[in-house]
DNA sequence: GTTCATATTTAGGATCTCCTAAACTTCAGG
DNA sequence: CCTGAAGTTTAGGAGATCCTAAATATGAAC
């Protein structure tokens, strides 16, 4: 357990590993309860070879940021969890700021935030949080850890694919970072806050037919699973 | 002359070297005409050992960004000059944005900009430039290269130390990055735009006595030299 | 309980940026 | 011209992060 973990101590790569361990261990992108993350999963996410992941995990374990067991997987320690939340907070505040202050589209902000998250000061973080009014969710509907690194309670929601045919809901979260998917949704006007009606959910390869405003679209099932909604009215066109 | 100099090709360190070569070659911080820069000067600025500078200069020369002659010094090529101006534009736009959009003090922005300048996209640059209304000067009065990488013509100005006793001027530029000096000036309310009267310029070790608003201060000569003014009224208290 | 496909680790390298120590070049003064 | 101080380069290395190829562990299917 290295004592010198005050700040700026970690490299960009190390911060990214910790962030991805957090995201992968909390069931995809959702709420969190420590699950083991495999070398392979991390390698896929970070786009690096598994051998490189092994090396990094050993280093992070030495620093007391993860518990790593060869062939078993890795889990964040309390210290590692805090670092990961800090990075996540930076990322999501930046996304929110870019949208609200600089007019970025919500589908455009991920890449920019991905780079900036490692290079802003605590002062900058505080100023944009202040400017934004200390938001709890970013433009994708992802929860933003508070300054004290607590995650806001998530409103109850279901995947779009869990809606019955004819059921309606309001989008609360778009849990993908797939740029093509985000572009598609942005183009269709499907974003957090928008109302949606599930028309029919076909077989995996067909997809989900939905209504947005006055339009009907056929979305890939994979994508429909990434859209989280709060069920609102029932069958308004069943 | 490497053809692959499109973008993102350069490391942070490489960009910094190019920027510092530009700043050092243009007579301290002012206008520009290519002068040779020595290994030692660069080492001091970048806070690295001269041996490290030699290594980097060789690499930059290979990339066609500088002309380097051992024992003689280094000079930017056309390509290197463009990269340096691009970095400088990022830096100064960020400084201006932090002051105007986020309420930073003009004395606080340098360090933040120093880190961010290497990590923002062209889209981000464009958006903050737009938000700012395409300014020509940053909060310190330093010129901001345009999007086409042209430096704005500098208004005629002199160092504060060049004023006659009793002469007044308006601060147009504070050409230091010394944090203690900036803090001092900010505390005294001496910043670009403010009027100043030279009372007496004493010997080097004594400093310059100046009037700001209703106050009189004794400034270190070193600092007074970094303050550039446009002479306005003459002897209003000679 | 073998066996085998998959996942993982080890071993050995490459590149980047920085370092120290030692050798060399330059140039001004005598 | 010689000398010496100052500035510069060379040589050798360190740590970070990534890579490939080869060796090894795991766990499910027979």
mmCIF file of N, CA and C (backbone and C1' of nucleotides) in Angstrom, chain C residues 2-3 5-8 11-15 18 20-22 25-30:
data_model
loop_
_atom_site.group_PDB
_atom_site.id
_atom_site.type_symbol
_atom_site.label_atom_id
_atom_site.label_comp_id
_atom_site.label_asym_id
_atom_site.label_seq_id
_atom_site.Cartn_x
_atom_site.Cartn_y
_atom_site.Cartn_z
ATOM 1 P P DT C 2 -5.053 -39.680 -15.781
ATOM 2 O "O5'" DT C 2 -4.790 -39.428 -17.328
ATOM 3 C "C5'" DT C 2 -5.451 -38.288 -17.862
ATOM 4 C "C4'" DT C 2 -5.966 -38.604 -19.236
ATOM 5 C "C3'" DT C 2 -5.244 -37.760 -20.267
ATOM 6 O "O3'" DT C 2 -5.348 -38.380 -21.523
ATOM 7 C "C1'" DT C 2 -7.455 -36.955 -19.901
ATOM 8 P P DT C 3 -4.427 -37.799 -22.710
ATOM 9 O "O5'" DT C 3 -5.390 -36.723 -23.373
ATOM 10 C "C5'" DT C 3 -6.751 -37.083 -23.667
ATOM 11 C "C4'" DT C 3 -7.428 -35.896 -24.315
ATOM 12 C "C3'" DT C 3 -6.478 -34.957 -25.047
ATOM 13 O "O3'" DT C 3 -7.104 -34.542 -26.246
ATOM 14 C "C1'" DT C 3 -7.689 -33.756 -23.416
ATOM 15 P P DA C 5 -8.495 -28.282 -29.817
ATOM 16 O "O5'" DA C 5 -9.295 -26.939 -29.541
ATOM 17 C "C5'" DA C 5 -10.665 -27.017 -29.103
ATOM 18 C "C4'" DA C 5 -10.967 -25.839 -28.212
ATOM 19 C "C3'" DA C 5 -10.455 -24.504 -28.758
ATOM 20 O "O3'" DA C 5 -11.469 -23.535 -28.545
ATOM 21 C "C1'" DA C 5 -9.532 -24.885 -26.601
ATOM 22 P P DT C 6 -11.277 -22.036 -29.030
ATOM 23 O "O5'" DT C 6 -10.985 -21.321 -27.635
ATOM 24 C "C5'" DT C 6 -11.875 -21.563 -26.534
ATOM 25 C "C4'" DT C 6 -11.327 -20.864 -25.310
ATOM 26 C "C3'" DT C 6 -10.819 -19.449 -25.588
ATOM 27 O "O3'" DT C 6 -11.443 -18.587 -24.650
ATOM 28 C "C1'" DT C 6 -9.185 -20.703 -24.409
ATOM 29 P P DA C 7 -11.146 -17.016 -24.584
ATOM 30 O "O5'" DA C 7 -10.217 -16.902 -23.297
ATOM 31 C "C5'" DA C 7 -10.604 -17.582 -22.112
ATOM 32 C "C4'" DA C 7 -9.532 -17.389 -21.059
ATOM 33 C "C3'" DA C 7 -8.967 -15.973 -21.021
ATOM 34 O "O3'" DA C 7 -8.913 -15.579 -19.656
ATOM 35 C "C1'" DA C 7 -7.207 -17.528 -21.337
ATOM 36 P P DT C 8 -8.265 -14.240 -19.161
ATOM 37 O "O5'" DT C 8 -6.748 -14.653 -18.915
ATOM 38 C "C5'" DT C 8 -6.468 -15.617 -17.921
ATOM 39 C "C4'" DT C 8 -4.975 -15.804 -17.817
ATOM 40 C "C3'" DT C 8 -4.203 -14.495 -17.691
ATOM 41 O "O3'" DT C 8 -3.704 -14.419 -16.362
ATOM 42 C "C1'" DT C 8 -3.150 -16.035 -19.186
ATOM 43 P P DA C 11 10.078 -15.687 -16.837
ATOM 44 O "O5'" DA C 11 10.604 -15.368 -18.316
ATOM 45 C "C5'" DA C 11 10.166 -16.173 -19.408
ATOM 46 C "C4'" DA C 11 10.862 -15.722 -20.678
ATOM 47 C "C3'" DA C 11 12.033 -14.763 -20.466
ATOM 48 O "O3'" DA C 11 13.008 -15.028 -21.467
ATOM 49 C "C1'" DA C 11 10.365 -13.681 -21.739
ATOM 50 P P DG C 12 14.407 -14.283 -21.550
ATOM 51 O "O5'" DG C 12 14.199 -13.319 -22.792
ATOM 52 C "C5'" DG C 12 13.695 -13.855 -24.015
ATOM 53 C "C4'" DG C 12 13.525 -12.716 -24.990
ATOM 54 C "C3'" DG C 12 14.599 -11.630 -24.833
ATOM 55 O "O3'" DG C 12 14.937 -11.160 -26.124
ATOM 56 C "C1'" DG C 12 12.484 -10.673 -24.583
ATOM 57 P P DG C 13 16.200 -10.174 -26.396
ATOM 58 O "O5'" DG C 13 15.488 -8.999 -27.198
ATOM 59 C "C5'" DG C 13 14.106 -8.766 -26.923
ATOM 60 C "C4'" DG C 13 13.492 -8.024 -28.057
ATOM 61 C "C3'" DG C 13 14.215 -6.713 -28.329
ATOM 62 O "O3'" DG C 13 13.908 -6.264 -29.628
ATOM 63 C "C1'" DG C 13 12.178 -6.300 -27.236
ATOM 64 P P DA C 14 14.679 -5.003 -30.225
ATOM 65 O "O5'" DA C 14 13.544 -3.885 -30.254
ATOM 66 C "C5'" DA C 14 12.369 -4.084 -31.034
ATOM 67 C "C4'" DA C 14 11.491 -2.860 -30.898
ATOM 68 C "C3'" DA C 14 12.295 -1.556 -30.971
ATOM 69 O "O3'" DA C 14 11.711 -0.705 -31.943
ATOM 70 C "C1'" DA C 14 10.987 -1.644 -28.975
ATOM 71 P P DT C 15 12.409 0.709 -32.276
ATOM 72 O "O5'" DT C 15 11.556 1.741 -31.393
ATOM 73 C "C5'" DT C 15 10.133 1.688 -31.414
ATOM 74 C "C4'" DT C 15 9.597 2.761 -30.482
ATOM 75 C "C3'" DT C 15 10.427 4.047 -30.521
ATOM 76 O "O3'" DT C 15 9.545 5.150 -30.598
ATOM 77 C "C1'" DT C 15 10.222 3.278 -28.303
ATOM 78 P P DC C 18 11.495 15.042 -21.896
ATOM 79 O "O5'" DC C 18 12.593 14.625 -20.801
ATOM 80 C "C5'" DC C 18 12.185 14.322 -19.480
ATOM 81 C "C4'" DC C 18 13.170 13.379 -18.820
ATOM 82 C "C3'" DC C 18 14.589 13.906 -18.601
ATOM 83 O "O3'" DC C 18 14.658 14.646 -17.397
ATOM 84 C "C1'" DC C 18 14.564 11.598 -19.196
ATOM 85 P P DT C 20 20.732 14.042 -13.292
ATOM 86 O "O5'" DT C 20 21.962 13.033 -13.358
ATOM 87 C "C5'" DT C 20 21.916 11.782 -12.672
ATOM 88 C "C4'" DT C 20 23.216 11.039 -12.951
ATOM 89 C "C3'" DT C 20 24.469 11.874 -12.727
ATOM 90 O "O3'" DT C 20 25.432 11.059 -12.076
ATOM 91 C "C1'" DT C 20 24.435 11.099 -14.968
ATOM 92 P P DA C 21 26.807 11.701 -11.540
ATOM 93 O "O5'" DA C 21 27.864 11.211 -12.632
ATOM 94 C "C5'" DA C 21 27.738 9.897 -13.158
ATOM 95 C "C4'" DA C 21 28.841 9.660 -14.166
ATOM 96 C "C3'" DA C 21 30.105 10.493 -13.935
ATOM 97 O "O3'" DA C 21 31.211 9.692 -14.336
ATOM 98 C "C1'" DA C 21 29.192 11.045 -16.032
ATOM 99 P P DA C 22 32.738 10.270 -14.221
ATOM 100 O "O5'" DA C 22 33.161 10.329 -15.757
ATOM 101 C "C5'" DA C 22 32.819 9.221 -16.596
ATOM 102 C "C4'" DA C 22 33.148 9.579 -18.015
ATOM 103 C "C3'" DA C 22 34.483 10.312 -18.186
ATOM 104 O "O3'" DA C 22 35.081 9.859 -19.380
ATOM 105 C "C1'" DA C 22 32.761 11.640 -19.054
ATOM 106 P P DT C 25 36.206 17.349 -30.567
ATOM 107 O "O5'" DT C 25 35.446 18.728 -30.302
ATOM 108 C "C5'" DT C 25 34.055 18.827 -30.575
ATOM 109 C "C4'" DT C 25 33.630 20.251 -30.288
ATOM 110 C "C3'" DT C 25 34.418 21.317 -31.035
ATOM 111 O "O3'" DT C 25 33.464 22.118 -31.680
ATOM 112 C "C1'" DT C 25 34.339 21.812 -28.709
ATOM 113 P P DT C 26 33.875 23.282 -32.705
ATOM 114 O "O5'" DT C 26 33.792 24.578 -31.798
ATOM 115 C "C5'" DT C 26 32.648 24.717 -30.958
ATOM 116 C "C4'" DT C 26 32.800 25.941 -30.077
ATOM 117 C "C3'" DT C 26 33.540 27.107 -30.718
ATOM 118 O "O3'" DT C 26 32.700 28.232 -30.596
ATOM 119 C "C1'" DT C 26 34.421 26.630 -28.558
ATOM 120 P P DC C 27 32.930 29.563 -31.458
ATOM 121 O "O5'" DC C 27 33.540 30.542 -30.362
ATOM 122 C "C5'" DC C 27 32.979 30.540 -29.034
ATOM 123 C "C4'" DC C 27 33.893 31.343 -28.108
ATOM 124 C "C3'" DC C 27 34.730 32.406 -28.827
ATOM 125 O "O3'" DC C 27 34.923 33.465 -27.920
ATOM 126 C "C1'" DC C 27 36.154 30.961 -27.713
ATOM 127 P P DA C 28 34.997 34.984 -28.401
ATOM 128 O "O5'" DA C 28 35.195 35.752 -27.005
ATOM 129 C "C5'" DA C 28 34.814 35.101 -25.785
ATOM 130 C "C4'" DA C 28 35.923 35.257 -24.746
ATOM 131 C "C3'" DA C 28 36.766 36.516 -24.904
ATOM 132 O "O3'" DA C 28 37.102 36.990 -23.597
ATOM 133 C "C1'" DA C 28 38.169 34.628 -25.041
ATOM 134 P P DG C 29 37.913 38.325 -23.367
ATOM 135 O "O5'" DG C 29 39.316 37.793 -22.824
ATOM 136 C "C5'" DG C 29 39.283 36.659 -21.954
ATOM 137 C "C4'" DG C 29 40.567 36.533 -21.177
ATOM 138 C "C3'" DG C 29 41.472 37.754 -21.130
ATOM 139 O "O3'" DG C 29 42.213 37.699 -19.906
ATOM 140 C "C1'" DG C 29 42.466 36.076 -22.500
ATOM 141 P P DG C 30 43.498 38.566 -19.637
ATOM 142 O "O5'" DG C 30 44.704 37.612 -19.994
ATOM 143 C "C5'" DG C 30 45.038 36.535 -19.099
ATOM 144 C "C4'" DG C 30 46.274 35.852 -19.619
ATOM 145 C "C3'" DG C 30 47.525 36.745 -19.630
ATOM 146 O "O3'" DG C 30 48.660 35.993 -19.239
ATOM 147 C "C1'" DG C 30 47.097 35.930 -21.803
#
